[in-house]
Amino acid sequence: MIWYGLLMAAVAVERVAELVVARRNERWSTARGAIVTGQGHYPAMVALHTGLLVACPAEVWLADRPFVPALAWPMLAALAAAQALRWWCIGTLGPRWNTRVMVVPGLPLVTSGPYRLLRHPNYVAVVAEGAALPLVHTAWVTAAVFTALNAALLTVRIRCENRALATATAPTTPAPA
């Protein structure tokens, strides 16, 4: 269980690093006239992701979940792949990446890196991590509950983000004379 606690701490540190990057990028975007949308679902997203970090070790400890190597090692590999994908997304978007929906008007959509393959690759990483992190130590209830709640939240988030991107990147046409 100690090593699982260390894994959870490492993921929490990674989350703090993301927030530091997001805060820096927020300043960059705001200075360029960013439009922020989706503020209504953001607190729920923060609560859900924080809850994941608390629920994983809690379930392992309270339900005395066993360590099952045949499940743990593939889930640890999936978790590592999800982290790599997330940081690939962050690196590809550069200062445009954020935990909030912030779009600088007039900038074109990013179509390089993982975005040449998927419209929302960061959310693939979130889904994979949400399933894999609990299952590294057989916290299957946490995996199931997080996955269901995250699916509902991502439905809202992706719609919000798609609307924001469509509005901010739409070509502008001059007004008729």
PDB file of C-alpha atoms in Angstrom:
ATOM      1  CA  MET A   1       0.000   0.000   0.000  1.00  0.00           C
ATOM      2  CA  ILE A   2       2.903   2.398   0.667  1.00  0.00           C
ATOM      3  CA  TRP A   3       4.027   2.307  -2.956  1.00  0.00           C
ATOM      4  CA  TYR A   4       0.455   3.056  -4.075  1.00  0.00           C
ATOM      5  CA  GLY A   5       0.423   6.072  -1.788  1.00  0.00           C
ATOM      6  CA  LEU A   6       3.669   7.202  -3.394  1.00  0.00           C
ATOM      7  CA  LEU A   7       2.122   6.759  -6.841  1.00  0.00           C
ATOM      8  CA  MET A   8      -0.877   8.847  -5.775  1.00  0.00           C
ATOM      9  CA  ALA A   9       1.466  11.521  -4.403  1.00  0.00           C
ATOM     10  CA  ALA A  10       3.377  11.562  -7.702  1.00  0.00           C
ATOM     11  CA  VAL A  11       0.132  12.030  -9.639  1.00  0.00           C
ATOM     12  CA  ALA A  12      -0.887  14.816  -7.237  1.00  0.00           C
ATOM     13  CA  VAL A  13       2.466  16.555  -7.813  1.00  0.00           C
ATOM     14  CA  GLU A  14       1.907  16.192 -11.544  1.00  0.00           C
ATOM     15  CA  ARG A  15      -1.515  17.859 -11.130  1.00  0.00           C
ATOM     16  CA  VAL A  16       0.098  20.776  -9.290  1.00  0.00           C
ATOM     17  CA  ALA A  17       2.609  21.096 -12.135  1.00  0.00           C
ATOM     18  CA  GLU A  18      -0.297  21.228 -14.587  1.00  0.00           C
ATOM     19  CA  LEU A  19      -1.938  23.992 -12.562  1.00  0.00           C
ATOM     20  CA  VAL A  20       1.302  25.997 -12.572  1.00  0.00           C
ATOM     21  CA  VAL A  21       1.507  25.656 -16.368  1.00  0.00           C
ATOM     22  CA  ALA A  22      -2.192  26.514 -16.701  1.00  0.00           C
ATOM     23  CA  ARG A  23      -1.820  29.647 -14.580  1.00  0.00           C
ATOM     24  CA  ARG A  24       1.138  30.838 -16.684  1.00  0.00           C
ATOM     25  CA  ASN A  25      -0.784  30.082 -19.879  1.00  0.00           C
ATOM     26  CA  GLU A  26      -3.856  31.853 -18.522  1.00  0.00           C
ATOM     27  CA  ARG A  27      -1.822  35.062 -18.185  1.00  0.00           C
ATOM     28  CA  TRP A  28      -0.519  34.630 -21.752  1.00  0.00           C
ATOM     29  CA  SER A  29      -4.025  34.052 -23.140  1.00  0.00           C
ATOM     30  CA  THR A  30      -5.627  36.861 -21.133  1.00  0.00           C
ATOM     31  CA  ALA A  31      -3.004  39.298 -22.408  1.00  0.00           C
ATOM     32  CA  ARG A  32      -4.097  38.363 -25.940  1.00  0.00           C
ATOM     33  CA  GLY A  33      -7.826  38.832 -25.337  1.00  0.00           C
ATOM     34  CA  ALA A  34      -8.817  35.259 -24.545  1.00  0.00           C
ATOM     35  CA  ILE A  35     -12.468  34.410 -24.230  1.00  0.00           C
ATOM     36  CA  VAL A  36     -13.213  32.189 -21.220  1.00  0.00           C
ATOM     37  CA  THR A  37     -16.242  29.924 -21.335  1.00  0.00           C
ATOM     38  CA  GLY A  38     -17.486  26.913 -19.399  1.00  0.00           C
ATOM     39  CA  GLN A  39     -16.946  28.342 -15.952  1.00  0.00           C
ATOM     40  CA  GLY A  40     -20.080  26.578 -14.693  1.00  0.00           C
ATOM     41  CA  HIS A  41     -18.686  23.059 -15.061  1.00  0.00           C
ATOM     42  CA  TYR A  42     -15.134  23.871 -13.971  1.00  0.00           C
ATOM     43  CA  PRO A  43     -15.705  23.486 -10.192  1.00  0.00           C
ATOM     44  CA  ALA A  44     -17.304  20.082 -10.804  1.00  0.00           C
ATOM     45  CA  MET A  45     -14.283  19.058 -12.857  1.00  0.00           C
ATOM     46  CA  VAL A  46     -11.877  20.135 -10.121  1.00  0.00           C
ATOM     47  CA  ALA A  47     -13.927  18.307  -7.495  1.00  0.00           C
ATOM     48  CA  LEU A  48     -14.143  15.125  -9.564  1.00  0.00           C
ATOM     49  CA  HIS A  49     -10.425  14.985 -10.293  1.00  0.00           C
ATOM     50  CA  THR A  50      -9.520  15.796  -6.692  1.00  0.00           C
ATOM     51  CA  GLY A  51     -11.987  13.139  -5.583  1.00  0.00           C
ATOM     52  CA  LEU A  52     -10.218  10.578  -7.756  1.00  0.00           C
ATOM     53  CA  LEU A  53      -6.941  11.214  -5.943  1.00  0.00           C
ATOM     54  CA  VAL A  54      -8.654  10.790  -2.573  1.00  0.00           C
ATOM     55  CA  ALA A  55     -10.937   7.875  -3.478  1.00  0.00           C
ATOM     56  CA  CYS A  56      -8.246   5.632  -4.971  1.00  0.00           C
ATOM     57  CA  PRO A  57      -6.201   5.115  -1.799  1.00  0.00           C
ATOM     58  CA  ALA A  58      -9.304   5.323   0.390  1.00  0.00           C
ATOM     59  CA  GLU A  59     -10.943   2.422  -1.420  1.00  0.00           C
ATOM     60  CA  VAL A  60      -7.744   0.384  -1.347  1.00  0.00           C
ATOM     61  CA  TRP A  61      -7.397   0.928   2.391  1.00  0.00           C
ATOM     62  CA  LEU A  62     -11.052   0.761   3.484  1.00  0.00           C
ATOM     63  CA  ALA A  63     -12.031  -2.182   1.276  1.00  0.00           C
ATOM     64  CA  ASP A  64      -8.669  -3.926   1.750  1.00  0.00           C
ATOM     65  CA  ARG A  65      -8.193  -4.229  -1.998  1.00  0.00           C
ATOM     66  CA  PRO A  66      -5.490  -6.693  -3.021  1.00  0.00           C
ATOM     67  CA  PHE A  67      -2.589  -5.968  -5.305  1.00  0.00           C
ATOM     68  CA  VAL A  68      -3.080  -8.125  -8.403  1.00  0.00           C
ATOM     69  CA  PRO A  69       0.065  -7.993 -10.568  1.00  0.00           C
ATOM     70  CA  ALA A  70      -1.733  -9.241 -13.697  1.00  0.00           C
ATOM     71  CA  LEU A  71      -3.997  -6.183 -13.485  1.00  0.00           C
ATOM     72  CA  ALA A  72      -1.575  -3.727 -11.899  1.00  0.00           C
ATOM     73  CA  TRP A  73       1.237  -3.816 -14.433  1.00  0.00           C
ATOM     74  CA  PRO A  74      -0.911  -3.244 -17.543  1.00  0.00           C
ATOM     75  CA  MET A  75      -2.774  -0.464 -15.711  1.00  0.00           C
ATOM     76  CA  LEU A  76       0.513   1.140 -14.684  1.00  0.00           C
ATOM     77  CA  ALA A  77       1.614   1.013 -18.336  1.00  0.00           C
ATOM     78  CA  ALA A  78      -1.716   2.587 -19.392  1.00  0.00           C
ATOM     79  CA  LEU A  79      -1.260   5.266 -16.737  1.00  0.00           C
ATOM     80  CA  ALA A  80       2.243   6.058 -17.996  1.00  0.00           C
ATOM     81  CA  ALA A  81       0.955   6.231 -21.583  1.00  0.00           C
ATOM     82  CA  ALA A  82      -1.856   8.572 -20.490  1.00  0.00           C
ATOM     83  CA  GLN A  83       0.655  10.877 -18.785  1.00  0.00           C
ATOM     84  CA  ALA A  84       2.868  10.871 -21.877  1.00  0.00           C
ATOM     85  CA  LEU A  85      -0.121  11.728 -24.076  1.00  0.00           C
ATOM     86  CA  ARG A  86      -1.213  14.501 -21.703  1.00  0.00           C
ATOM     87  CA  TRP A  87       2.218  16.136 -21.735  1.00  0.00           C
ATOM     88  CA  TRP A  88       2.435  15.719 -25.519  1.00  0.00           C
ATOM     89  CA  CYS A  89      -0.830  17.670 -25.715  1.00  0.00           C
ATOM     90  CA  ILE A  90       0.474  20.341 -23.337  1.00  0.00           C
ATOM     91  CA  GLY A  91       3.702  20.656 -25.304  1.00  0.00           C
ATOM     92  CA  THR A  92       1.898  20.803 -28.640  1.00  0.00           C
ATOM     93  CA  LEU A  93      -0.541  23.501 -27.529  1.00  0.00           C
ATOM     94  CA  GLY A  94       2.174  25.457 -25.759  1.00  0.00           C
ATOM     95  CA  PRO A  95       0.798  28.604 -24.125  1.00  0.00           C
ATOM     96  CA  ARG A  96      -2.681  27.846 -25.494  1.00  0.00           C
ATOM     97  CA  TRP A  97      -3.120  24.799 -23.201  1.00  0.00           C
ATOM     98  CA  ASN A  98      -5.198  25.357 -20.088  1.00  0.00           C
ATOM     99  CA  THR A  99      -7.379  23.539 -17.588  1.00  0.00           C
ATOM    100  CA  ARG A 100     -10.073  26.103 -18.350  1.00  0.00           C
ATOM    101  CA  VAL A 101     -11.751  26.677 -21.697  1.00  0.00           C
ATOM    102  CA  MET A 102      -9.859  29.738 -22.919  1.00  0.00           C
ATOM    103  CA  VAL A 103      -9.596  30.617 -26.580  1.00  0.00           C
ATOM    104  CA  VAL A 104      -7.655  33.484 -28.085  1.00  0.00           C
ATOM    105  CA  PRO A 105      -9.765  34.827 -30.963  1.00  0.00           C
ATOM    106  CA  GLY A 106      -8.240  34.586 -34.401  1.00  0.00           C
ATOM    107  CA  LEU A 107      -5.713  31.876 -33.679  1.00  0.00           C
ATOM    108  CA  PRO A 108      -6.086  28.842 -35.938  1.00  0.00           C
ATOM    109  CA  LEU A 109      -6.854  25.408 -34.547  1.00  0.00           C
ATOM    110  CA  VAL A 110      -3.789  23.384 -33.653  1.00  0.00           C
ATOM    111  CA  THR A 111      -3.528  20.446 -36.052  1.00  0.00           C
ATOM    112  CA  SER A 112      -0.068  19.136 -35.210  1.00  0.00           C
ATOM    113  CA  GLY A 113       1.158  16.610 -32.665  1.00  0.00           C
ATOM    114  CA  PRO A 114      -1.643  14.447 -31.290  1.00  0.00           C
ATOM    115  CA  TYR A 115      -4.185  16.934 -32.663  1.00  0.00           C
ATOM    116  CA  ARG A 116      -3.448  15.721 -36.188  1.00  0.00           C
ATOM    117  CA  LEU A 117      -4.918  12.369 -35.089  1.00  0.00           C
ATOM    118  CA  LEU A 118      -7.701  13.362 -32.676  1.00  0.00           C
ATOM    119  CA  ARG A 119      -9.769  16.460 -31.979  1.00  0.00           C
ATOM    120  CA  HIS A 120      -9.465  16.112 -28.164  1.00  0.00           C
ATOM    121  CA  PRO A 121      -6.490  13.864 -27.362  1.00  0.00           C
ATOM    122  CA  ASN A 122      -6.094  15.268 -23.848  1.00  0.00           C
ATOM    123  CA  TYR A 123      -9.480  13.823 -22.943  1.00  0.00           C
ATOM    124  CA  VAL A 124      -8.340  10.412 -24.166  1.00  0.00           C
ATOM    125  CA  ALA A 125      -5.545  10.743 -21.611  1.00  0.00           C
ATOM    126  CA  VAL A 126      -8.033  11.772 -18.904  1.00  0.00           C
ATOM    127  CA  VAL A 127     -10.305   8.794 -19.622  1.00  0.00           C
ATOM    128  CA  ALA A 128      -7.398   6.329 -19.663  1.00  0.00           C
ATOM    129  CA  GLU A 129      -5.962   7.730 -16.453  1.00  0.00           C
ATOM    130  CA  GLY A 130      -9.344   7.701 -14.711  1.00  0.00           C
ATOM    131  CA  ALA A 131      -9.703   4.002 -15.358  1.00  0.00           C
ATOM    132  CA  ALA A 132      -6.074   2.951 -14.946  1.00  0.00           C
ATOM    133  CA  LEU A 133      -5.068   4.821 -11.790  1.00  0.00           C
ATOM    134  CA  PRO A 134      -7.618   3.123  -9.517  1.00  0.00           C
ATOM    135  CA  LEU A 135      -7.141  -0.272 -11.142  1.00  0.00           C
ATOM    136  CA  VAL A 136      -3.402  -0.262 -10.468  1.00  0.00           C
ATOM    137  CA  HIS A 137      -4.486  -1.438  -7.001  1.00  0.00           C
ATOM    138  CA  THR A 138      -7.922  -2.938  -7.853  1.00  0.00           C
ATOM    139  CA  ALA A 139      -9.982   0.056  -6.713  1.00  0.00           C
ATOM    140  CA  TRP A 140     -12.689  -0.977  -9.161  1.00  0.00           C
ATOM    141  CA  VAL A 141     -15.532   0.976  -7.521  1.00  0.00           C
ATOM    142  CA  THR A 142     -13.552   4.206  -7.851  1.00  0.00           C
ATOM    143  CA  ALA A 143     -12.712   3.355 -11.457  1.00  0.00           C
ATOM    144  CA  ALA A 144     -16.371   2.712 -12.302  1.00  0.00           C
ATOM    145  CA  VAL A 145     -17.781   5.752 -10.493  1.00  0.00           C
ATOM    146  CA  PHE A 146     -15.117   8.125 -11.816  1.00  0.00           C
ATOM    147  CA  THR A 147     -15.550   6.813 -15.355  1.00  0.00           C
ATOM    148  CA  ALA A 148     -19.328   7.316 -15.271  1.00  0.00           C
ATOM    149  CA  LEU A 149     -19.174  10.793 -13.737  1.00  0.00           C
ATOM    150  CA  ASN A 150     -16.292  11.805 -15.980  1.00  0.00           C
ATOM    151  CA  ALA A 151     -18.220  10.690 -19.079  1.00  0.00           C
ATOM    152  CA  ALA A 152     -21.089  12.990 -18.133  1.00  0.00           C
ATOM    153  CA  LEU A 153     -18.735  15.865 -17.369  1.00  0.00           C
ATOM    154  CA  LEU A 154     -16.701  15.388 -20.549  1.00  0.00           C
ATOM    155  CA  THR A 155     -19.900  15.497 -22.587  1.00  0.00           C
ATOM    156  CA  VAL A 156     -20.519  19.002 -21.233  1.00  0.00           C
ATOM    157  CA  ARG A 157     -16.859  20.016 -21.471  1.00  0.00           C
ATOM    158  CA  ILE A 158     -16.304  18.877 -25.054  1.00  0.00           C
ATOM    159  CA  ARG A 159     -19.493  20.577 -26.266  1.00  0.00           C
ATOM    160  CA  CYS A 160     -18.421  23.779 -24.520  1.00  0.00           C
ATOM    161  CA  GLU A 161     -14.919  23.585 -25.956  1.00  0.00           C
ATOM    162  CA  ASN A 162     -16.152  22.828 -29.472  1.00  0.00           C
ATOM    163  CA  ARG A 163     -18.476  25.848 -29.360  1.00  0.00           C
ATOM    164  CA  ALA A 164     -15.687  28.090 -28.075  1.00  0.00           C
ATOM    165  CA  LEU A 165     -13.236  26.887 -30.714  1.00  0.00           C
ATOM    166  CA  ALA A 166     -15.774  27.235 -33.529  1.00  0.00           C
ATOM    167  CA  THR A 167     -16.606  30.782 -32.499  1.00  0.00           C
ATOM    168  CA  ALA A 168     -13.053  31.965 -31.890  1.00  0.00           C
ATOM    169  CA  THR A 169     -11.487  30.380 -34.970  1.00  0.00           C
ATOM    170  CA  ALA A 170     -14.278  31.101 -37.425  1.00  0.00           C
ATOM    171  CA  PRO A 171     -13.071  33.164 -40.344  1.00  0.00           C
ATOM    172  CA  THR A 172     -14.341  36.683 -40.120  1.00  0.00           C
ATOM    173  CA  THR A 173     -15.944  38.250 -43.147  1.00  0.00           C
ATOM    174  CA  PRO A 174     -15.946  41.985 -43.634  1.00  0.00           C
ATOM    175  CA  ALA A 175     -19.266  43.708 -43.169  1.00  0.00           C
ATOM    176  CA  PRO A 176     -20.987  44.691 -46.387  1.00  0.00           C
ATOM    177  CA  ALA A 177     -20.405  48.300 -47.398  1.00  0.00           C
TER     178      ALA A 177
END
